[in-house]
mmCIF file of C-alpha atoms in Angstrom:
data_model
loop_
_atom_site.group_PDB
_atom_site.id
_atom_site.type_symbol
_atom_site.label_atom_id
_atom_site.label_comp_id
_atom_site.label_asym_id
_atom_site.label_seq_id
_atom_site.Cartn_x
_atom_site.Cartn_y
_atom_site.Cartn_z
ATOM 1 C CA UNK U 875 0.000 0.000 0.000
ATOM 2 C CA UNK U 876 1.579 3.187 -1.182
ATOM 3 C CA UNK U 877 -0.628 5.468 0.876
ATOM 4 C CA UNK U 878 -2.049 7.356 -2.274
ATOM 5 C CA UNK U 879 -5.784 6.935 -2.129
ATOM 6 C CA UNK U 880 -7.908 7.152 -5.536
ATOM 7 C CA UNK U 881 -12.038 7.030 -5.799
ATOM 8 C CA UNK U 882 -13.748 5.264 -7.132
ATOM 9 C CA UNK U 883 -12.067 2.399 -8.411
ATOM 10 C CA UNK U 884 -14.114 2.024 -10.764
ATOM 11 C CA UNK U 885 -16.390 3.913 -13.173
ATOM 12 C CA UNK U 886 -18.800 3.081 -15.874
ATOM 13 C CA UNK U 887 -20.599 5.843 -17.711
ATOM 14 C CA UNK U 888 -21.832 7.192 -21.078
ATOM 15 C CA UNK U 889 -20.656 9.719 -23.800
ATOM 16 C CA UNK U 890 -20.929 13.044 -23.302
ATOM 17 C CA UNK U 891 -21.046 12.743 -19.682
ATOM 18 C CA UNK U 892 -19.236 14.760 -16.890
ATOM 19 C CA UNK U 893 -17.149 12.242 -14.421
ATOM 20 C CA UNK U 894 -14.546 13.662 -11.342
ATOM 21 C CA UNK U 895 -11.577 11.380 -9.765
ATOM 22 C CA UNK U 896 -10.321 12.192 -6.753
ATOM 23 C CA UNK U 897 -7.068 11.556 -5.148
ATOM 24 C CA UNK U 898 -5.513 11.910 -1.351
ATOM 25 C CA UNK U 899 -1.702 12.082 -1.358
ATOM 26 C CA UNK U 900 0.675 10.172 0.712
ATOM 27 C CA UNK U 901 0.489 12.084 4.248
ATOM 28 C CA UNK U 902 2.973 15.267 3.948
ATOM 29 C CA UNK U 903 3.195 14.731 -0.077
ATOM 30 C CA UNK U 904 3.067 18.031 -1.532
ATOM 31 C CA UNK U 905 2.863 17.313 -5.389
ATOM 32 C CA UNK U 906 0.531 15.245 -6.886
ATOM 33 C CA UNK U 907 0.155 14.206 -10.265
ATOM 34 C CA UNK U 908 -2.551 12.826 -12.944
ATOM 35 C CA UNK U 909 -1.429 9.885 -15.312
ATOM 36 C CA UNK U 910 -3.675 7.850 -18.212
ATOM 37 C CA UNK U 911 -2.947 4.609 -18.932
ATOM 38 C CA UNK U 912 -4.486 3.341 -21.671
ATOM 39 C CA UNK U 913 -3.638 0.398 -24.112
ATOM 40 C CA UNK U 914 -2.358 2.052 -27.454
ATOM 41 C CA UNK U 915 -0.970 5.255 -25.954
ATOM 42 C CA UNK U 916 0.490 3.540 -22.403
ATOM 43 C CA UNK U 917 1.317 6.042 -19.798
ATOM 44 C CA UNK U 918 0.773 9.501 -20.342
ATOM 45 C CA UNK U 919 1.515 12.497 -17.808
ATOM 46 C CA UNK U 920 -1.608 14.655 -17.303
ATOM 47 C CA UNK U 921 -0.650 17.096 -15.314
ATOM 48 C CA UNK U 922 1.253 18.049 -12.000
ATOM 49 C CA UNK U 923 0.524 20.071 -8.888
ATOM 50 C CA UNK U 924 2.523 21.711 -5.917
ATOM 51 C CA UNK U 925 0.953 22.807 -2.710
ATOM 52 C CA UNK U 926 -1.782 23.807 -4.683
ATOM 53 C CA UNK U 927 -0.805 25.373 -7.468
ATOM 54 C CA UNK U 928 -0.125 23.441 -11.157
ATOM 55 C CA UNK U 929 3.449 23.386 -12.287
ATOM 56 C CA UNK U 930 3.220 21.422 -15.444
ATOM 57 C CA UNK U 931 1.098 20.048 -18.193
ATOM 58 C CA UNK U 932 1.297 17.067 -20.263
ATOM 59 C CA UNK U 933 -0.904 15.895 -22.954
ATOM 60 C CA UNK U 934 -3.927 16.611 -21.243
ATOM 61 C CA UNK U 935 -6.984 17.345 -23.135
ATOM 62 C CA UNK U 936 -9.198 20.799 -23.091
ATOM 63 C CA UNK U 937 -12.035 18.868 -21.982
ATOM 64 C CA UNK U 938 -9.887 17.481 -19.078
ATOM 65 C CA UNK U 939 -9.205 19.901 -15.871
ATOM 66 C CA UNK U 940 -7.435 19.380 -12.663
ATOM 67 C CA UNK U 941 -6.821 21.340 -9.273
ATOM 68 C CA UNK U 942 -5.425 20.306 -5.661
ATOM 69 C CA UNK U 943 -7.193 21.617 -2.755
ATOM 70 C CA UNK U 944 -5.939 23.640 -0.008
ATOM 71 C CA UNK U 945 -6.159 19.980 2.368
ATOM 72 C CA UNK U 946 -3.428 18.533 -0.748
ATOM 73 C CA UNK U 947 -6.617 16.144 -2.441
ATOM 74 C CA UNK U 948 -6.696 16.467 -5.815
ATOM 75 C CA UNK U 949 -9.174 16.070 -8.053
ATOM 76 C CA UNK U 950 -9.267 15.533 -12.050
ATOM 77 C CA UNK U 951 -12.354 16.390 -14.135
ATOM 78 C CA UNK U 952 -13.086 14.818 -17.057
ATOM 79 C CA UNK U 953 -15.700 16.004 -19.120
ATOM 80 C CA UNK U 954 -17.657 15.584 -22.800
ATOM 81 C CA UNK U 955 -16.761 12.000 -22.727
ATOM 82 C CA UNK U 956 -15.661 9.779 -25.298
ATOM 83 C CA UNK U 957 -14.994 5.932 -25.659
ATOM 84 C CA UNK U 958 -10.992 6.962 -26.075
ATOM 85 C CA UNK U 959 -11.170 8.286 -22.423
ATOM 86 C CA UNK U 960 -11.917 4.450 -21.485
ATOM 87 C CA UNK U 961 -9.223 4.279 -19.739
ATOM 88 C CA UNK U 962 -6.475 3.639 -15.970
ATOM 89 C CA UNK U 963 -6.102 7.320 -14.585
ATOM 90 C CA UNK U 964 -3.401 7.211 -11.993
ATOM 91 C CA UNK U 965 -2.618 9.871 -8.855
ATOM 92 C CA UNK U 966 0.790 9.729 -7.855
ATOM 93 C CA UNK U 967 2.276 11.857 -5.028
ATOM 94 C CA UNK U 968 5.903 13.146 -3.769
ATOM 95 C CA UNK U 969 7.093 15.119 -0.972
ATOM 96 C CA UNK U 970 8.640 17.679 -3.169
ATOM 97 C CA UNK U 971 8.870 18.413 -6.634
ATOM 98 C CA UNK U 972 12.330 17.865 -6.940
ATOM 99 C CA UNK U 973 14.460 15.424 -9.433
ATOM 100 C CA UNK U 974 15.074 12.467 -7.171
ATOM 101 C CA UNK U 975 11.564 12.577 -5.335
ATOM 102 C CA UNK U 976 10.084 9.064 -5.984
ATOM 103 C CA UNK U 977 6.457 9.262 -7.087
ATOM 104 C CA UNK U 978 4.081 6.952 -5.242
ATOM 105 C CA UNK U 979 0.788 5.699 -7.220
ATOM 106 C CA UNK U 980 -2.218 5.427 -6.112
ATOM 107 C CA UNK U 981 -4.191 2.012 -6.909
ATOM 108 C CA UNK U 982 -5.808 3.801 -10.542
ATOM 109 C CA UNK U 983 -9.493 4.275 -11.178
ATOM 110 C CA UNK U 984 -10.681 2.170 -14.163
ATOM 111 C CA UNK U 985 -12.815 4.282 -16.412
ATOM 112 C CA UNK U 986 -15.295 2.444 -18.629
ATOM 113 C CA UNK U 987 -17.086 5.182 -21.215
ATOM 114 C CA UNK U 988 -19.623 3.532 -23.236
ATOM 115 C CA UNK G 689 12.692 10.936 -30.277
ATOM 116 C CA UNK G 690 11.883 8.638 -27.738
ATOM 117 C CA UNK G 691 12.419 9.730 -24.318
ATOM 118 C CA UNK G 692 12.409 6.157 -22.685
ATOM 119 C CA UNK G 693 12.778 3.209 -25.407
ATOM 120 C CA UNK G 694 11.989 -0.939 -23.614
ATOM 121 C CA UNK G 695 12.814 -2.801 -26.278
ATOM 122 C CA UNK G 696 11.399 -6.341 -24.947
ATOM 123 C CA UNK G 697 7.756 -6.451 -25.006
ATOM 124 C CA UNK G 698 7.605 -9.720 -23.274
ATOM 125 C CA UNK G 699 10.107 -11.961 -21.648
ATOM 126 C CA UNK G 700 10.120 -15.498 -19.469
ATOM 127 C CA UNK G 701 12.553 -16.542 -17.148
ATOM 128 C CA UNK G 702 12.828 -19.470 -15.004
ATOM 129 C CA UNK G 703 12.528 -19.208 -11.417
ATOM 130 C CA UNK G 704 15.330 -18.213 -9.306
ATOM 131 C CA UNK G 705 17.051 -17.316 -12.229
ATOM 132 C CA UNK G 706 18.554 -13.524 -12.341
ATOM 133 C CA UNK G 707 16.797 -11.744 -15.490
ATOM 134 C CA UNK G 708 17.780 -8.297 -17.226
ATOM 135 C CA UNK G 709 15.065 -5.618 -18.441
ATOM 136 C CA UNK G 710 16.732 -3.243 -20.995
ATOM 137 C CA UNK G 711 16.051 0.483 -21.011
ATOM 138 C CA UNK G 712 17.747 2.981 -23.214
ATOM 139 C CA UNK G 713 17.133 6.534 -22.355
ATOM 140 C CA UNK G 714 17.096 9.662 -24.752
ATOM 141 C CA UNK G 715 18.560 13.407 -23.004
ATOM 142 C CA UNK G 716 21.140 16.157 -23.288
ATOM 143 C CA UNK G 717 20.232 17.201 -19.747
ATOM 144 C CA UNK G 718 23.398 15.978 -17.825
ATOM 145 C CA UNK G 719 21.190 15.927 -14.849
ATOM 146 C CA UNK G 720 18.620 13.666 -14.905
ATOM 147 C CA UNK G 721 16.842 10.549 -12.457
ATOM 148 C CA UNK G 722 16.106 7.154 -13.760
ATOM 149 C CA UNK G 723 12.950 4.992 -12.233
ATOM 150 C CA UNK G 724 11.787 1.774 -12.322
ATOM 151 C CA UNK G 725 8.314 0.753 -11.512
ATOM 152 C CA UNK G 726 6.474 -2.892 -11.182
ATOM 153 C CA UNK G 727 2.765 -3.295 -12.400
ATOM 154 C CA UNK G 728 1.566 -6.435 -11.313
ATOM 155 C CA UNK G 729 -1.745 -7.843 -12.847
ATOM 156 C CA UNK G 730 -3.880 -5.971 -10.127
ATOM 157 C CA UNK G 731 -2.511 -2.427 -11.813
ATOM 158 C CA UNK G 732 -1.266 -0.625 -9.015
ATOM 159 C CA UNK G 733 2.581 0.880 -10.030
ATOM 160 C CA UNK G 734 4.625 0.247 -7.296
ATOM 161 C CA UNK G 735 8.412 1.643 -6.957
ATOM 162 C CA UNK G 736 11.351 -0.436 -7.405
ATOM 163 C CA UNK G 737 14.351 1.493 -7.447
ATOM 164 C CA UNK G 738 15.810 4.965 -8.563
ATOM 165 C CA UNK G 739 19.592 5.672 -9.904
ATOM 166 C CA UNK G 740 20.715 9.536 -10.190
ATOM 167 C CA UNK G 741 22.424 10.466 -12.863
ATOM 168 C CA UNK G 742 25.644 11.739 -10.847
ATOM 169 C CA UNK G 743 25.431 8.960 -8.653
ATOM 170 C CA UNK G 744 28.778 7.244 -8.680
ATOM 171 C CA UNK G 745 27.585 3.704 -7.885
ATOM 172 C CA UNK G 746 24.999 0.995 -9.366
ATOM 173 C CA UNK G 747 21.607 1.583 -7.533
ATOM 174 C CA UNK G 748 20.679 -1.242 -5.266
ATOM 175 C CA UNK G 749 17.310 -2.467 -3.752
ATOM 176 C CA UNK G 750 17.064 -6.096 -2.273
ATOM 177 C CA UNK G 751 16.904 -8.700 -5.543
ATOM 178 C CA UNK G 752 16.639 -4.929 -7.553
ATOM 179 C CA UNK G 753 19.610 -3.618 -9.194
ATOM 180 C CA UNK G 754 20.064 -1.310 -11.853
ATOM 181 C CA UNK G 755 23.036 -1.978 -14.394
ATOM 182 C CA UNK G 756 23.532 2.009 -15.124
ATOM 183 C CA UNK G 757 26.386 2.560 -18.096
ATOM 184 C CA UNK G 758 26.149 6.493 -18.343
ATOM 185 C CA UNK G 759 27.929 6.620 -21.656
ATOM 186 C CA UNK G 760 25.259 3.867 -23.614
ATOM 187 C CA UNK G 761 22.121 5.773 -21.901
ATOM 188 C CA UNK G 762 21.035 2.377 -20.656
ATOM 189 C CA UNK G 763 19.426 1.532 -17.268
ATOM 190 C CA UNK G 764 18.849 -1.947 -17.073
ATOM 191 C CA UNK G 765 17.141 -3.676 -14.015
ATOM 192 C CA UNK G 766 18.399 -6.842 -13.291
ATOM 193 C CA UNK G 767 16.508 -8.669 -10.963
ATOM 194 C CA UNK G 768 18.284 -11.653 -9.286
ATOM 195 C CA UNK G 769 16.443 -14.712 -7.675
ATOM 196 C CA UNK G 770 13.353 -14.378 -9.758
ATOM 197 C CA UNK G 771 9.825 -15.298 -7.878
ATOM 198 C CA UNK G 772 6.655 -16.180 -9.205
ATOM 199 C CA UNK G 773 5.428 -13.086 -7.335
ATOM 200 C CA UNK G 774 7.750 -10.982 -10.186
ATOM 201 C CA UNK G 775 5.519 -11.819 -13.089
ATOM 202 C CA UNK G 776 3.645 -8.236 -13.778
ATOM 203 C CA UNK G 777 4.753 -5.719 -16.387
ATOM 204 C CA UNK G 778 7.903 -3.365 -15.350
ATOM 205 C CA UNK G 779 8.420 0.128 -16.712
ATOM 206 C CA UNK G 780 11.316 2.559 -17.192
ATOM 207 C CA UNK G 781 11.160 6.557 -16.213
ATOM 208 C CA UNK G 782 12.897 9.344 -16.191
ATOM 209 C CA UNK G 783 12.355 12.675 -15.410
ATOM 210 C CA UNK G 784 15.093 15.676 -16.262
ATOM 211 C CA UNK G 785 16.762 18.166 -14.232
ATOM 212 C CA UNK G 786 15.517 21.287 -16.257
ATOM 213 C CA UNK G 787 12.121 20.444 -16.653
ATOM 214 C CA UNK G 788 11.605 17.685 -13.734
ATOM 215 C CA UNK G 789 7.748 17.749 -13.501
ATOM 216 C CA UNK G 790 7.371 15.966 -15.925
ATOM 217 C CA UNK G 791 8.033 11.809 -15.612
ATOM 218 C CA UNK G 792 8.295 10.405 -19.487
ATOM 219 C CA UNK G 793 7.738 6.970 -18.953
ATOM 220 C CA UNK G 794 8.815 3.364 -21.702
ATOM 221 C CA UNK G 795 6.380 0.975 -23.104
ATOM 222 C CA UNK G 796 7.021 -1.699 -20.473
ATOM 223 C CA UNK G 797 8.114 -5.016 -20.190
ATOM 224 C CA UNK G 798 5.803 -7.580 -19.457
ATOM 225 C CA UNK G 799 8.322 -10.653 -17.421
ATOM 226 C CA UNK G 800 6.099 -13.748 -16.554
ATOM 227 C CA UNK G 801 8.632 -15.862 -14.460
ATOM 228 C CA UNK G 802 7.825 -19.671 -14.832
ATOM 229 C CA UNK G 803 8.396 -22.394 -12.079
#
């Protein structure tokens, strides 16, 4: 058990819908981060926040959004669903933000759009 | 270019055998951090071991070591003693000095050890 938390596990819903993942870092974790893991495009870095505030994007999608809450939780909003959002979305955490500071991933959330 | 290249999709090895997962790495940062991370089948990514790219010796974690030759840009994790428990799919990381939030991660390896 890493001690990142991720709800739900899992999710089943329809196009076009509106969905929200939420993640609680490791206790004293300051950065938290958003990965998809999907079959044909593996594991892709969303996004990335610090103590609240975002410090880098990946190849996340307009439709996608993100923050991190003054507690540290962080949640990721995906919206105007697709089937190609089907997908593993994975929270990891770190005390900093710096170059050795291990990430720690949370157990995923399964996304089913159909 | 690839950031992270895993050039064995799949691989079997015997158990209690040592096995070697190759990673090649792409950067002209000269600082830089190299991961490796285990999936097993139930998906969580769990953290095996981490070699800086200054550090001076061969990272080190229990059965986990990481064959790190600077000059190639490999990483390879050679895990000694294989278990049954080690079947899962392993992936290589990195993440760069001048622009460290963001972890570029390979295709993975998926190692299925058999008894």
């Amino acid at each position: 058990d890493s001690g990142v938390t991720q709800t739900p596990k899992h999710l089943i819903t329809a196009t076009g819908q509106r969905v929200t993942l939420r993640c609680s870092p490791r206790s004293g974790d300051l950065s938290v981060y958003w990965y998809q893991q999907s079959l044909d495009q593996g594991l892709q870095f969303l996004i990335h926040y610090y103590n609240g505030e975002e410090r880098a994007k990946g190849n996340i999608l307009e439709r996608f959004s993100a923050q991190q809450f003054p507690d540290l939780h962080s949640e990721l909003n995906l919206s105007s669903l697709e089937l190609g959002d089907s997908a593993l979305y994975f929270c990891a955490s770190s005390v900093e933000e710096g170059l050795t500071d291990t990430q720690y991933f949370g157990p995923g959330t399964r996304l089913t759009v159909l | 270019a690839q950031k992270i290249t895993q050039t064995q999709p799949g691989m079997f090895v015997q158990e209690k055998e040592a096995v070697t997962l190759d990673c090649t790495y792409d950067t002209s940062d000269p600082s830089y951090g190299l991961f490796w991370y285990k999936q097993p089948s139930s998906g969580e990514m769990i953290f095996l071991i981490y070699q800086g790219s200054y550090d001076q010796q061969n990272a080190t974690e229990g059965r986990y070591s990481l064959n790190f030759q600077k000059a190639r840009k490999s990483a390879n994790l050679v895990i000694s003693a294989s278990q049954l428990g080690d079947s899962a799919m392993y992936f290589c990381a990195m993440r760069e000095g001048y622009n460290f939030n963001k972890f570029y991660f390979g295709s993975g390896t998926k190692l299925n050890v058999k008894p």
